């Protein structure tokens, strides 16, 4: 069965628990004061779109896209639940975020993520999908605990 990635309003206890799991993971792998993950209120803010991913009726992951203005967006809250690792969940969520960004006319995506072994799979996913290392963007500051990546999105094909 294929992974279903769908827009989500963050109202279900299951999805809320996954966001909590994501935040706990970020705090467990990053020093205090260096976590930039969004809690539920931040994910519900205007300009943020959120998706949940499902496999065989089970919640397996999530991701979000935050509008930055000037045709740019930031990928947020990418998470795959441990039982679903290495099954294509992250790729499916990323594909949906990139599709939605293109459909919204974005020309560039950015992301900020952690460093070290806990983040190696995420770095590999983004590099496989044509993201490149870059400097800080928005209000971020570079530290020993974070890295930044970006991807240019080609203009949409208006031919149909």
PDB file of C-alpha atoms in Angstrom:
ATOM      1  CA  UNK A   1       0.000   0.000   0.000  1.00  0.00           C
ATOM      2  CA  UNK A   2       1.246   3.514  -0.763  1.00  0.00           C
ATOM      3  CA  UNK A   3       1.850   6.299   1.716  1.00  0.00           C
ATOM      4  CA  UNK A   4      -0.994   8.814   1.851  1.00  0.00           C
ATOM      5  CA  UNK A   5       0.119  12.370   2.628  1.00  0.00           C
ATOM      6  CA  UNK A   6      -2.777  14.707   3.342  1.00  0.00           C
ATOM      7  CA  UNK A   7      -3.368  18.194   4.730  1.00  0.00           C
ATOM      8  CA  UNK A   8      -4.049  18.045   8.450  1.00  0.00           C
ATOM      9  CA  UNK A   9      -5.583  20.517  10.904  1.00  0.00           C
ATOM     10  CA  UNK A  10      -3.674  19.091  13.888  1.00  0.00           C
ATOM     11  CA  UNK A  11      -6.921  18.377  15.756  1.00  0.00           C
ATOM     12  CA  UNK A  12      -6.530  14.642  16.347  1.00  0.00           C
ATOM     13  CA  UNK A  13      -4.844  13.392  19.521  1.00  0.00           C
ATOM     14  CA  UNK A  14      -2.742  11.053  17.345  1.00  0.00           C
ATOM     15  CA  UNK A  15      -1.285  13.899  15.301  1.00  0.00           C
ATOM     16  CA  UNK A  16      -0.820  16.054  18.394  1.00  0.00           C
ATOM     17  CA  UNK A  17       1.112  13.197  20.013  1.00  0.00           C
ATOM     18  CA  UNK A  18       3.343  12.941  16.914  1.00  0.00           C
ATOM     19  CA  UNK A  19       4.119  16.663  17.122  1.00  0.00           C
ATOM     20  CA  UNK A  20       4.957  16.145  20.794  1.00  0.00           C
ATOM     21  CA  UNK A  21       7.183  13.203  19.847  1.00  0.00           C
ATOM     22  CA  UNK A  22       8.928  15.410  17.293  1.00  0.00           C
ATOM     23  CA  UNK A  23       9.529  18.186  19.831  1.00  0.00           C
ATOM     24  CA  UNK A  24      10.835  15.701  22.410  1.00  0.00           C
ATOM     25  CA  UNK A  25      13.229  14.274  19.818  1.00  0.00           C
ATOM     26  CA  UNK A  26      14.508  17.717  18.910  1.00  0.00           C
ATOM     27  CA  UNK A  27      15.022  18.641  22.570  1.00  0.00           C
ATOM     28  CA  UNK A  28      16.692  15.280  23.213  1.00  0.00           C
ATOM     29  CA  UNK A  29      19.234  15.785  20.426  1.00  0.00           C
ATOM     30  CA  UNK A  30      19.856  19.533  20.634  1.00  0.00           C
ATOM     31  CA  UNK A  31      21.076  21.694  23.523  1.00  0.00           C
ATOM     32  CA  UNK A  32      18.563  23.935  25.293  1.00  0.00           C
ATOM     33  CA  UNK A  33      18.011  27.211  23.500  1.00  0.00           C
ATOM     34  CA  UNK A  34      18.933  25.798  20.090  1.00  0.00           C
ATOM     35  CA  UNK A  35      15.679  24.030  19.154  1.00  0.00           C
ATOM     36  CA  UNK A  36      13.652  25.823  16.469  1.00  0.00           C
ATOM     37  CA  UNK A  37      10.892  23.229  16.031  1.00  0.00           C
ATOM     38  CA  UNK A  38       7.331  24.545  16.082  1.00  0.00           C
ATOM     39  CA  UNK A  39       4.850  23.469  18.741  1.00  0.00           C
ATOM     40  CA  UNK A  40       1.148  23.069  17.906  1.00  0.00           C
ATOM     41  CA  UNK A  41       0.384  26.801  18.068  1.00  0.00           C
ATOM     42  CA  UNK A  42       3.222  27.568  15.663  1.00  0.00           C
ATOM     43  CA  UNK A  43       2.064  24.877  13.253  1.00  0.00           C
ATOM     44  CA  UNK A  44      -1.466  26.333  13.334  1.00  0.00           C
ATOM     45  CA  UNK A  45      -0.264  29.876  12.626  1.00  0.00           C
ATOM     46  CA  UNK A  46      -1.272  31.709   9.452  1.00  0.00           C
ATOM     47  CA  UNK A  47       1.135  30.968   6.639  1.00  0.00           C
ATOM     48  CA  UNK A  48       1.918  27.442   7.862  1.00  0.00           C
ATOM     49  CA  UNK A  49       0.599  24.332   6.089  1.00  0.00           C
ATOM     50  CA  UNK A  50       0.825  20.946   7.792  1.00  0.00           C
ATOM     51  CA  UNK A  51       0.555  17.414   6.411  1.00  0.00           C
ATOM     52  CA  UNK A  52       0.260  14.041   8.080  1.00  0.00           C
ATOM     53  CA  UNK A  53       1.416  10.807   6.443  1.00  0.00           C
ATOM     54  CA  UNK A  54      -0.429   7.493   6.737  1.00  0.00           C
ATOM     55  CA  UNK A  55       0.494   3.937   5.802  1.00  0.00           C
ATOM     56  CA  UNK A  56      -2.053   1.140   6.101  1.00  0.00           C
ATOM     57  CA  UNK A  57      -4.228   3.401   8.259  1.00  0.00           C
ATOM     58  CA  UNK A  58      -1.402   4.186  10.693  1.00  0.00           C
ATOM     59  CA  UNK A  59       0.044   7.641  11.279  1.00  0.00           C
ATOM     60  CA  UNK A  60       3.653   7.392  10.169  1.00  0.00           C
ATOM     61  CA  UNK A  61       4.960  10.918   9.745  1.00  0.00           C
ATOM     62  CA  UNK A  62       4.413  14.609   9.196  1.00  0.00           C
ATOM     63  CA  UNK A  63       5.843  17.774   7.740  1.00  0.00           C
ATOM     64  CA  UNK A  64       5.037  21.449   7.366  1.00  0.00           C
ATOM     65  CA  UNK A  65       5.714  24.408   5.110  1.00  0.00           C
ATOM     66  CA  UNK A  66       6.021  27.941   6.474  1.00  0.00           C
ATOM     67  CA  UNK A  67       5.672  30.921   4.142  1.00  0.00           C
ATOM     68  CA  UNK A  68       8.654  33.284   4.373  1.00  0.00           C
ATOM     69  CA  UNK A  69       7.541  35.856   1.809  1.00  0.00           C
ATOM     70  CA  UNK A  70       9.175  36.861  -1.465  1.00  0.00           C
ATOM     71  CA  UNK A  71       8.437  33.462  -3.033  1.00  0.00           C
ATOM     72  CA  UNK A  72      10.256  31.467  -0.354  1.00  0.00           C
ATOM     73  CA  UNK A  73       9.146  28.843   2.125  1.00  0.00           C
ATOM     74  CA  UNK A  74      10.695  26.941   4.994  1.00  0.00           C
ATOM     75  CA  UNK A  75      10.313  23.218   5.591  1.00  0.00           C
ATOM     76  CA  UNK A  76       9.392  22.518   9.210  1.00  0.00           C
ATOM     77  CA  UNK A  77       8.493  19.570  11.437  1.00  0.00           C
ATOM     78  CA  UNK A  78       9.647  16.742   9.183  1.00  0.00           C
ATOM     79  CA  UNK A  79       9.236  13.578  11.250  1.00  0.00           C
ATOM     80  CA  UNK A  80       8.946   9.840  10.616  1.00  0.00           C
ATOM     81  CA  UNK A  81       7.792   7.643  13.477  1.00  0.00           C
ATOM     82  CA  UNK A  82      10.428   4.991  14.343  1.00  0.00           C
ATOM     83  CA  UNK A  83       8.441   1.920  13.200  1.00  0.00           C
ATOM     84  CA  UNK A  84       8.251   3.467   9.706  1.00  0.00           C
ATOM     85  CA  UNK A  85      11.866   4.518   9.205  1.00  0.00           C
ATOM     86  CA  UNK A  86      13.442   3.642   5.840  1.00  0.00           C
ATOM     87  CA  UNK A  87      10.066   2.990   4.227  1.00  0.00           C
ATOM     88  CA  UNK A  88       9.827   6.183   2.143  1.00  0.00           C
ATOM     89  CA  UNK A  89       7.772   8.290   4.557  1.00  0.00           C
ATOM     90  CA  UNK A  90      10.176  11.240   4.599  1.00  0.00           C
ATOM     91  CA  UNK A  91      10.415  11.186   0.809  1.00  0.00           C
ATOM     92  CA  UNK A  92       6.622  11.105   0.431  1.00  0.00           C
ATOM     93  CA  UNK A  93       6.163  14.042   2.809  1.00  0.00           C
ATOM     94  CA  UNK A  94       8.964  16.020   1.175  1.00  0.00           C
ATOM     95  CA  UNK A  95       7.491  15.362  -2.284  1.00  0.00           C
ATOM     96  CA  UNK A  96       4.130  16.752  -1.117  1.00  0.00           C
ATOM     97  CA  UNK A  97       5.728  19.834   0.449  1.00  0.00           C
ATOM     98  CA  UNK A  98       7.725  20.552  -2.727  1.00  0.00           C
ATOM     99  CA  UNK A  99       4.600  20.037  -4.866  1.00  0.00           C
ATOM    100  CA  UNK A 100       2.558  22.392  -2.674  1.00  0.00           C
ATOM    101  CA  UNK A 101       5.340  24.990  -2.716  1.00  0.00           C
ATOM    102  CA  UNK A 102       5.515  24.897  -6.517  1.00  0.00           C
ATOM    103  CA  UNK A 103       1.728  25.088  -6.782  1.00  0.00           C
ATOM    104  CA  UNK A 104       1.840  28.174  -4.539  1.00  0.00           C
ATOM    105  CA  UNK A 105       4.413  29.832  -6.795  1.00  0.00           C
ATOM    106  CA  UNK A 106       7.381  29.496  -4.455  1.00  0.00           C
ATOM    107  CA  UNK A 107      10.750  29.751  -6.137  1.00  0.00           C
ATOM    108  CA  UNK A 108      12.936  28.656  -3.202  1.00  0.00           C
ATOM    109  CA  UNK A 109      12.737  26.411  -0.168  1.00  0.00           C
ATOM    110  CA  UNK A 110      14.890  26.625   2.938  1.00  0.00           C
ATOM    111  CA  UNK A 111      15.329  24.530   6.042  1.00  0.00           C
ATOM    112  CA  UNK A 112      17.219  24.588   9.296  1.00  0.00           C
ATOM    113  CA  UNK A 113      18.085  21.334  11.010  1.00  0.00           C
ATOM    114  CA  UNK A 114      20.425  19.893  13.585  1.00  0.00           C
ATOM    115  CA  UNK A 115      23.886  18.436  13.330  1.00  0.00           C
ATOM    116  CA  UNK A 116      25.430  15.112  14.219  1.00  0.00           C
ATOM    117  CA  UNK A 117      24.393  11.498  13.868  1.00  0.00           C
ATOM    118  CA  UNK A 118      20.705  11.949  14.822  1.00  0.00           C
ATOM    119  CA  UNK A 119      20.278  14.236  11.802  1.00  0.00           C
ATOM    120  CA  UNK A 120      22.387  12.331   9.232  1.00  0.00           C
ATOM    121  CA  UNK A 121      19.396  10.630   7.583  1.00  0.00           C
ATOM    122  CA  UNK A 122      17.636  13.983   7.193  1.00  0.00           C
ATOM    123  CA  UNK A 123      20.738  15.540   5.626  1.00  0.00           C
ATOM    124  CA  UNK A 124      20.970  12.610   3.186  1.00  0.00           C
ATOM    125  CA  UNK A 125      17.275  12.927   2.257  1.00  0.00           C
ATOM    126  CA  UNK A 126      17.598  16.611   1.463  1.00  0.00           C
ATOM    127  CA  UNK A 127      20.861  16.204  -0.460  1.00  0.00           C
ATOM    128  CA  UNK A 128      19.263  13.423  -2.578  1.00  0.00           C
ATOM    129  CA  UNK A 129      16.506  15.900  -3.401  1.00  0.00           C
ATOM    130  CA  UNK A 130      18.791  18.648  -4.712  1.00  0.00           C
ATOM    131  CA  UNK A 131      19.016  20.736  -1.558  1.00  0.00           C
ATOM    132  CA  UNK A 132      22.373  22.421  -1.036  1.00  0.00           C
ATOM    133  CA  UNK A 133      24.098  23.746   2.055  1.00  0.00           C
ATOM    134  CA  UNK A 134      23.661  27.469   2.605  1.00  0.00           C
ATOM    135  CA  UNK A 135      24.071  30.114   5.267  1.00  0.00           C
ATOM    136  CA  UNK A 136      21.491  31.225   7.803  1.00  0.00           C
ATOM    137  CA  UNK A 137      18.239  32.703   6.536  1.00  0.00           C
ATOM    138  CA  UNK A 138      15.383  34.568   8.170  1.00  0.00           C
ATOM    139  CA  UNK A 139      16.118  35.219  11.825  1.00  0.00           C
ATOM    140  CA  UNK A 140      18.354  32.183  12.338  1.00  0.00           C
ATOM    141  CA  UNK A 141      21.894  32.337  13.671  1.00  0.00           C
ATOM    142  CA  UNK A 142      24.472  29.712  12.770  1.00  0.00           C
ATOM    143  CA  UNK A 143      25.787  27.680  15.700  1.00  0.00           C
ATOM    144  CA  UNK A 144      27.644  24.408  16.154  1.00  0.00           C
ATOM    145  CA  UNK A 145      24.237  22.748  16.553  1.00  0.00           C
ATOM    146  CA  UNK A 146      22.491  23.669  13.302  1.00  0.00           C
ATOM    147  CA  UNK A 147      22.918  23.718   9.538  1.00  0.00           C
ATOM    148  CA  UNK A 148      20.956  25.311   6.719  1.00  0.00           C
ATOM    149  CA  UNK A 149      19.935  24.076   3.289  1.00  0.00           C
ATOM    150  CA  UNK A 150      18.120  25.505   0.298  1.00  0.00           C
ATOM    151  CA  UNK A 151      16.600  24.362  -2.973  1.00  0.00           C
ATOM    152  CA  UNK A 152      15.626  26.453  -5.968  1.00  0.00           C
ATOM    153  CA  UNK A 153      12.257  25.527  -7.426  1.00  0.00           C
ATOM    154  CA  UNK A 154      11.878  25.868 -11.180  1.00  0.00           C
ATOM    155  CA  UNK A 155       8.979  27.939 -12.415  1.00  0.00           C
ATOM    156  CA  UNK A 156       5.778  26.007 -12.937  1.00  0.00           C
ATOM    157  CA  UNK A 157       5.071  24.769 -16.425  1.00  0.00           C
ATOM    158  CA  UNK A 158       2.035  26.746 -17.581  1.00  0.00           C
ATOM    159  CA  UNK A 159       1.529  24.461 -20.584  1.00  0.00           C
ATOM    160  CA  UNK A 160      -0.657  22.202 -18.497  1.00  0.00           C
TER     161      UNK A 160
END
